[in-house]
């Protein structure tokens, strides 16, 4: 995807960036709600991880593009990033559900069960899904009863 389109995807989403400040000058901290363009102009460090939720910011959120740079993987940063995402989602009082799709049944399914309290929707096993992705959801405070 061209960089401009990728930037637009993150700009239009509830996006999370993880920055390594250890190798950068201690520059002025951007606003906590700085957007993608502002962060690109004055990054608070080297970008080493991202995640984003496609969301209306009220009732539903779809988590995608969870990625930690290979140089920074395996140090607990992915867990911390997802804990931050969940902290924000939990703060949405009218959220019905957050969702995600993953084809990594072995690692990602237990990871999101543990980190976000997600549960499988539809097919419960890879075999039942016949090679398709795992569809997962977390029921928010406004999840409709009886669904
Ligand atoms: C998956 C990813 C975000 C994990 O971040 P990380 O910083 O490397 O992981 P952490 O050190 O915080 O934690 C590792 C945990 O993530 C779990 N995990 C889930 N999916 C994983 C994956 N694809 N690769 C590595 N670990 C994964 C591990 O099982 C481990 O759990 P445990 O500590 O309970 O055993 C990162 O490895 C990554 O960006 N991978 C490539 C992109 C990708 O697969 N993204 C899709 C994620 S659903």
GROMACS .gro file of N, CA and C in nm, residues 4-112:
model
  327
    4UNK      N    1   0.106   0.705   0.170
    4UNK     CA    2   0.002   0.805   0.196
    4UNK      C    3  -0.130   0.739   0.235
    5UNK      N    4  -0.161   0.626   0.169
    5UNK     CA    5  -0.286   0.556   0.202
    5UNK      C    6  -0.277   0.490   0.339
    6UNK      N    7  -0.160   0.434   0.368
    6UNK     CA    8  -0.140   0.373   0.500
    6UNK      C    9  -0.155   0.479   0.609
    7UNK      N   10  -0.096   0.595   0.583
    7UNK     CA   11  -0.106   0.705   0.679
    7UNK      C   12  -0.253   0.743   0.701
    8UNK      N   13  -0.330   0.747   0.591
    8UNK     CA   14  -0.473   0.780   0.602
    8UNK      C   15  -0.547   0.678   0.689
    9UNK      N   16  -0.512   0.549   0.669
    9UNK     CA   17  -0.577   0.443   0.749
    9UNK      C   18  -0.557   0.470   0.898
   10UNK      N   19  -0.433   0.501   0.935
   10UNK     CA   20  -0.404   0.526   1.077
   10UNK      C   21  -0.467   0.657   1.124
   11UNK      N   22  -0.469   0.755   1.034
   11UNK     CA   23  -0.525   0.885   1.068
   11UNK      C   24  -0.674   0.873   1.100
   12UNK      N   25  -0.743   0.789   1.026
   12UNK     CA   26  -0.889   0.777   1.042
   12UNK      C   27  -0.927   0.677   1.152
   13UNK      N   28  -0.829   0.612   1.211
   13UNK     CA   29  -0.855   0.511   1.314
   13UNK      C   30  -0.816   0.565   1.451
   14UNK      N   31  -0.852   0.488   1.554
   14UNK     CA   32  -0.800   0.513   1.687
   14UNK      C   33  -0.665   0.441   1.691
   15UNK      N   34  -0.558   0.517   1.673
   15UNK     CA   35  -0.427   0.456   1.650
   15UNK      C   36  -0.336   0.469   1.772
   16UNK      N   37  -0.250   0.368   1.787
   16UNK     CA   38  -0.156   0.363   1.898
   16UNK      C   39  -0.016   0.349   1.842
   17UNK      N   40   0.075   0.433   1.890
   17UNK     CA   41   0.215   0.423   1.847
   17UNK      C   42   0.303   0.402   1.968
   18UNK      N   43   0.401   0.314   1.952
   18UNK     CA   44   0.496   0.286   2.060
   18UNK      C   45   0.630   0.342   2.016
   19UNK      N   46   0.689   0.429   2.098
   19UNK     CA   47   0.812   0.498   2.059
   19UNK      C   48   0.926   0.465   2.154
   20UNK      N   49   1.042   0.439   2.095
   20UNK     CA   50   1.163   0.417   2.173
   20UNK      C   51   1.234   0.551   2.189
   21UNK      N   52   1.234   0.603   2.310
   21UNK     CA   53   1.293   0.734   2.334
   21UNK      C   54   1.441   0.724   2.372
   22UNK      N   55   1.492   0.600   2.387
   22UNK     CA   56   1.628   0.585   2.441
   22UNK      C   57   1.735   0.641   2.347
   23UNK      N   58   1.710   0.637   2.215
   23UNK     CA   59   1.814   0.680   2.122
   23UNK      C   60   1.791   0.822   2.071
   24UNK      N   61   1.689   0.889   2.122
   24UNK     CA   62   1.659   1.022   2.069
   24UNK      C   63   1.685   1.129   2.175
   25UNK      N   64   1.703   1.250   2.124
   25UNK     CA   65   1.714   1.364   2.215
   25UNK      C   66   1.585   1.373   2.295
   26UNK      N   67   1.594   1.426   2.415
   26UNK     CA   68   1.471   1.439   2.495
   26UNK      C   69   1.394   1.561   2.446
   27UNK      N   70   1.332   1.544   2.328
   27UNK     CA   71   1.260   1.655   2.266
   27UNK      C   72   1.129   1.680   2.339
   28UNK      N   73   1.069   1.789   2.307
   28UNK     CA   74   0.941   1.824   2.369
   28UNK      C   75   0.839   1.715   2.339
   29UNK      N   76   0.766   1.677   2.440
   29UNK     CA   77   0.667   1.571   2.427
   29UNK      C   78   0.546   1.621   2.346
   30UNK      N   79   0.505   1.548   2.241
   30UNK     CA   80   0.385   1.592   2.171
   30UNK      C   81   0.261   1.578   2.259
   31UNK      N   82   0.155   1.644   2.219
   31UNK     CA   83   0.029   1.631   2.294
   31UNK      C   84  -0.011   1.484   2.300
   32UNK      N   85  -0.076   1.444   2.410
   32UNK     CA   86  -0.116   1.304   2.425
   32UNK      C   87  -0.208   1.259   2.312
   33UNK      N   88  -0.288   1.351   2.258
   33UNK     CA   89  -0.381   1.313   2.151
   33UNK      C   90  -0.331   1.360   2.014
   34UNK      N   91  -0.199   1.375   2.001
   34UNK     CA   92  -0.142   1.420   1.873
   34UNK      C   93  -0.181   1.323   1.762
   35UNK      N   94  -0.210   1.378   1.643
   35UNK     CA   95  -0.248   1.289   1.534
   35UNK      C   96  -0.125   1.242   1.457
   36UNK      N   97  -0.149   1.156   1.359
   36UNK     CA   98  -0.039   1.091   1.287
   36UNK      C   99   0.054   1.193   1.222
   37UNK      N  100  -0.003   1.299   1.165
   37UNK     CA  101   0.081   1.400   1.098
   37UNK      C  102   0.169   1.473   1.198
   38UNK      N  103   0.110   1.510   1.312
   38UNK     CA  104   0.188   1.581   1.414
   38UNK      C  105   0.302   1.494   1.467
   39UNK      N  106   0.270   1.365   1.489
   39UNK     CA  107   0.371   1.274   1.541
   39UNK      C  108   0.482   1.251   1.438
   40UNK      N  109   0.445   1.254   1.308
   40UNK     CA  110   0.546   1.236   1.203
   40UNK      C  111   0.640   1.355   1.200
   41UNK      N  112   0.585   1.474   1.225
   41UNK     CA  113   0.669   1.596   1.222
   41UNK      C  114   0.763   1.601   1.342
   42UNK      N  115   0.710   1.569   1.460
   42UNK     CA  116   0.792   1.573   1.581
   42UNK      C  117   0.777   1.442   1.657
   43UNK      N  118   0.837   1.335   1.605
   43UNK     CA  119   0.823   1.206   1.673
   43UNK      C  120   0.891   1.209   1.810
   44UNK      N  121   0.826   1.148   1.910
   44UNK     CA  122   0.885   1.149   2.044
   44UNK      C  123   0.997   1.047   2.058
   45UNK      N  124   1.038   0.985   1.950
   45UNK     CA  125   1.142   0.883   1.951
   45UNK      C  126   1.127   0.800   1.826
   46UNK      N  127   1.193   0.685   1.825
   46UNK     CA  128   1.183   0.597   1.708
   46UNK      C  129   1.055   0.513   1.719
   47UNK      N  130   0.974   0.514   1.612
   47UNK     CA  131   0.851   0.435   1.613
   47UNK      C  132   0.887   0.286   1.608
   48UNK      N  133   0.843   0.209   1.708
   48UNK     CA  134   0.878   0.067   1.713
   48UNK      C  135   0.757  -0.026   1.724
   49UNK      N  136   0.639   0.032   1.729
   49UNK     CA  137   0.521  -0.053   1.736
   49UNK      C  138   0.395   0.026   1.705
   50UNK      N  139   0.297  -0.044   1.649
   50UNK     CA  140   0.169   0.021   1.616
   50UNK      C  141   0.054  -0.075   1.641
   51UNK      N  142  -0.063  -0.018   1.657
   51UNK     CA  143  -0.189  -0.093   1.658
   51UNK      C  144  -0.296   0.010   1.627
   52UNK      N  145  -0.407  -0.037   1.569
   52UNK     CA  146  -0.515   0.060   1.547
   52UNK      C  147  -0.650  -0.008   1.558
   53UNK      N  148  -0.748   0.071   1.598
   53UNK     CA  149  -0.886   0.024   1.605
   53UNK      C  150  -0.969   0.106   1.507
   54UNK      N  151  -1.036   0.038   1.416
   54UNK     CA  152  -1.135   0.103   1.332
   54UNK      C  153  -1.262   0.112   1.417
   55UNK      N  154  -1.309   0.232   1.442
   55UNK     CA  155  -1.412   0.247   1.545
   55UNK      C  156  -1.495   0.374   1.526
   56UNK      N  157  -1.617   0.371   1.582
   56UNK     CA  158  -1.698   0.494   1.589
   56UNK      C  159  -1.671   0.565   1.722
   57UNK      N  160  -1.575   0.513   1.800
   57UNK     CA  161  -1.534   0.570   1.929
   57UNK      C  162  -1.644   0.557   2.035
   58UNK      N  163  -1.750   0.484   2.005
   58UNK     CA  164  -1.859   0.474   2.102
   58UNK      C  165  -1.910   0.330   2.118
   59UNK      N  166  -1.950   0.266   2.008
   59UNK     CA  167  -2.020   0.138   2.023
   59UNK      C  168  -1.941   0.016   1.974
   60UNK      N  169  -1.849   0.036   1.882
   60UNK     CA  170  -1.781  -0.080   1.823
   60UNK      C  171  -1.638  -0.044   1.786
   61UNK      N  172  -1.549  -0.145   1.798
   61UNK     CA  173  -1.408  -0.123   1.762
   61UNK      C  174  -1.353  -0.251   1.701
   62UNK      N  175  -1.284  -0.235   1.592
   62UNK     CA  176  -1.222  -0.349   1.524
   62UNK      C  177  -1.070  -0.332   1.530
   63UNK      N  178  -1.003  -0.423   1.602
   63UNK     CA  179  -0.858  -0.412   1.621
   63UNK      C  180  -0.783  -0.475   1.505
   64UNK      N  181  -0.685  -0.402   1.452
   64UNK     CA  182  -0.606  -0.455   1.340
   64UNK      C  183  -0.467  -0.392   1.339
   65UNK      N  184  -0.381  -0.442   1.252
   65UNK     CA  185  -0.245  -0.389   1.233
   65UNK      C  186  -0.168  -0.378   1.364
   66UNK      N  187  -0.170  -0.488   1.439
   66UNK     CA  188  -0.088  -0.495   1.562
   66UNK      C  189   0.051  -0.540   1.519
   67UNK      N  190   0.149  -0.458   1.544
   67UNK     CA  191   0.284  -0.489   1.495
   67UNK      C  192   0.391  -0.425   1.581
   68UNK      N  193   0.486  -0.508   1.625
   68UNK     CA  194   0.605  -0.459   1.694
   68UNK      C  195   0.724  -0.483   1.600
   69UNK      N  196   0.807  -0.383   1.582
   69UNK     CA  197   0.923  -0.397   1.492
   69UNK      C  198   1.005  -0.519   1.536
   70UNK      N  199   1.057  -0.598   1.441
   70UNK     CA  200   1.131  -0.720   1.477
   70UNK      C  201   1.244  -0.695   1.578
   71UNK      N  202   1.312  -0.580   1.569
   71UNK     CA  203   1.422  -0.551   1.662
   71UNK      C  204   1.374  -0.537   1.806
   72UNK      N  205   1.245  -0.516   1.826
   72UNK     CA  206   1.193  -0.492   1.961
   72UNK      C  207   1.095  -0.601   2.007
   73UNK      N  208   1.083  -0.707   1.928
   73UNK     CA  209   0.990  -0.814   1.965
   73UNK      C  210   1.045  -0.898   2.081
   74UNK      N  211   0.953  -0.965   2.150
   74UNK     CA  212   0.993  -1.060   2.255
   74UNK      C  213   1.039  -0.996   2.385
   75UNK      N  214   1.003  -0.868   2.405
   75UNK     CA  215   1.045  -0.799   2.528
   75UNK      C  216   0.925  -0.752   2.610
   76UNK      N  217   0.808  -0.802   2.576
   76UNK     CA  218   0.690  -0.762   2.651
   76UNK      C  219   0.620  -0.638   2.598
   77UNK      N  220   0.673  -0.580   2.489
   77UNK     CA  221   0.613  -0.456   2.439
   77UNK      C  222   0.478  -0.480   2.372
   78UNK      N  223   0.464  -0.593   2.303
   78UNK     CA  224   0.336  -0.625   2.239
   78UNK      C  225   0.227  -0.639   2.345
   79UNK      N  226   0.261  -0.705   2.454
   79UNK     CA  227   0.164  -0.721   2.563
   79UNK      C  228   0.127  -0.584   2.619
   80UNK      N  229   0.227  -0.499   2.638
   80UNK     CA  230   0.200  -0.367   2.696
   80UNK      C  231   0.114  -0.284   2.601
   81UNK      N  232   0.145  -0.291   2.471
   81UNK     CA  233   0.068  -0.215   2.372
   81UNK      C  234  -0.079  -0.258   2.373
   82UNK      N  235  -0.101  -0.389   2.377
   82UNK     CA  236  -0.238  -0.439   2.376
   82UNK      C  237  -0.308  -0.406   2.509
   83UNK      N  238  -0.234  -0.405   2.617
   83UNK     CA  239  -0.293  -0.364   2.746
   83UNK      C  240  -0.338  -0.218   2.736
   84UNK      N  241  -0.260  -0.134   2.667
   84UNK     CA  242  -0.298   0.007   2.649
   84UNK      C  243  -0.426   0.018   2.564
   85UNK      N  244  -0.432  -0.062   2.456
   85UNK     CA  245  -0.552  -0.061   2.372
   85UNK      C  246  -0.674  -0.100   2.456
   86UNK      N  247  -0.658  -0.206   2.535
   86UNK     CA  248  -0.771  -0.253   2.614
   86UNK      C  249  -0.812  -0.150   2.718
   87UNK      N  250  -0.713  -0.080   2.774
   87UNK     CA  251  -0.744   0.023   2.873
   87UNK      C  252  -0.834   0.130   2.812
   88UNK      N  253  -0.806   0.166   2.687
   88UNK     CA  254  -0.888   0.268   2.620
   88UNK      C  255  -1.027   0.213   2.588
   89UNK      N  256  -1.032   0.089   2.541
   89UNK     CA  257  -1.162   0.031   2.506
   89UNK      C  258  -1.252   0.017   2.629
   90UNK      N  259  -1.191  -0.023   2.739
   90UNK     CA  260  -1.269  -0.039   2.863
   90UNK      C  261  -1.328   0.094   2.909
   91UNK      N  262  -1.264   0.204   2.868
   91UNK     CA  263  -1.313   0.336   2.911
   91UNK      C  264  -1.431   0.385   2.826
   92UNK      N  265  -1.473   0.307   2.726
   92UNK     CA  266  -1.587   0.349   2.642
   92UNK      C  267  -1.716   0.290   2.703
   93UNK      N  268  -1.796   0.371   2.770
   93UNK     CA  269  -1.909   0.316   2.846
   93UNK      C  270  -2.020   0.255   2.759
   94UNK      N  271  -2.028   0.293   2.633
   94UNK     CA  272  -2.136   0.242   2.548
   94UNK      C  273  -2.088   0.140   2.446
   95UNK      N  274  -1.967   0.090   2.467
   95UNK     CA  275  -1.912  -0.008   2.373
   95UNK      C  276  -1.994  -0.138   2.376
   96UNK      N  277  -2.035  -0.185   2.258
   96UNK     CA  278  -2.105  -0.313   2.251
   96UNK      C  279  -2.004  -0.426   2.235
   97UNK      N  280  -1.910  -0.410   2.144
   97UNK     CA  281  -1.809  -0.514   2.127
   97UNK      C  282  -1.685  -0.459   2.058
   98UNK      N  283  -1.570  -0.519   2.096
   98UNK     CA  284  -1.450  -0.503   2.015
   98UNK      C  285  -1.429  -0.637   1.946
   99UNK      N  286  -1.367  -0.632   1.830
   99UNK     CA  287  -1.352  -0.753   1.749
   99UNK      C  288  -1.215  -0.757   1.683
  100UNK      N  289  -1.177  -0.876   1.640
  100UNK     CA  290  -1.059  -0.890   1.555
  100UNK      C  291  -1.067  -1.022   1.480
  101UNK      N  292  -0.989  -1.031   1.376
  101UNK     CA  293  -0.972  -1.156   1.300
  101UNK      C  294  -0.824  -1.190   1.304
  102UNK      N  295  -0.794  -1.317   1.321
  102UNK     CA  296  -0.654  -1.359   1.313
  102UNK      C  297  -0.646  -1.500   1.254
  103UNK      N  298  -0.543  -1.522   1.173
  103UNK     CA  299  -0.523  -1.656   1.117
  103UNK      C  300  -0.424  -1.736   1.203
  104UNK      N  301  -0.369  -1.673   1.308
  104UNK     CA  302  -0.273  -1.740   1.396
  104UNK      C  303  -0.349  -1.800   1.515
  105UNK      N  304  -0.401  -1.921   1.492
  105UNK     CA  305  -0.480  -1.987   1.596
  105UNK      C  306  -0.395  -2.025   1.716
  106UNK      N  307  -0.269  -2.061   1.692
  106UNK     CA  308  -0.185  -2.114   1.801
  106UNK      C  309  -0.146  -2.006   1.902
  107UNK      N  310  -0.097  -1.892   1.850
  107UNK     CA  311  -0.043  -1.793   1.942
  107UNK      C  312  -0.137  -1.676   1.966
  108UNK      N  313  -0.198  -1.625   1.859
  108UNK     CA  314  -0.277  -1.503   1.876
  108UNK      C  315  -0.408  -1.527   1.952
  109UNK      N  316  -0.472  -1.641   1.925
  109UNK     CA  317  -0.601  -1.665   1.993
  109UNK      C  318  -0.582  -1.666   2.146
  110UNK      N  319  -0.489  -1.747   2.200
  110UNK     CA  320  -0.470  -1.740   2.347
  110UNK      C  321  -0.419  -1.605   2.395
  111UNK      N  322  -0.339  -1.538   2.311
  111UNK     CA  323  -0.286  -1.405   2.346
  111UNK      C  324  -0.400  -1.306   2.370
  112UNK      N  325  -0.497  -1.300   2.278
  112UNK     CA  326  -0.608  -1.204   2.292
  112UNK      C  327  -0.710  -1.249   2.395
   0.00000   0.00000   0.00000
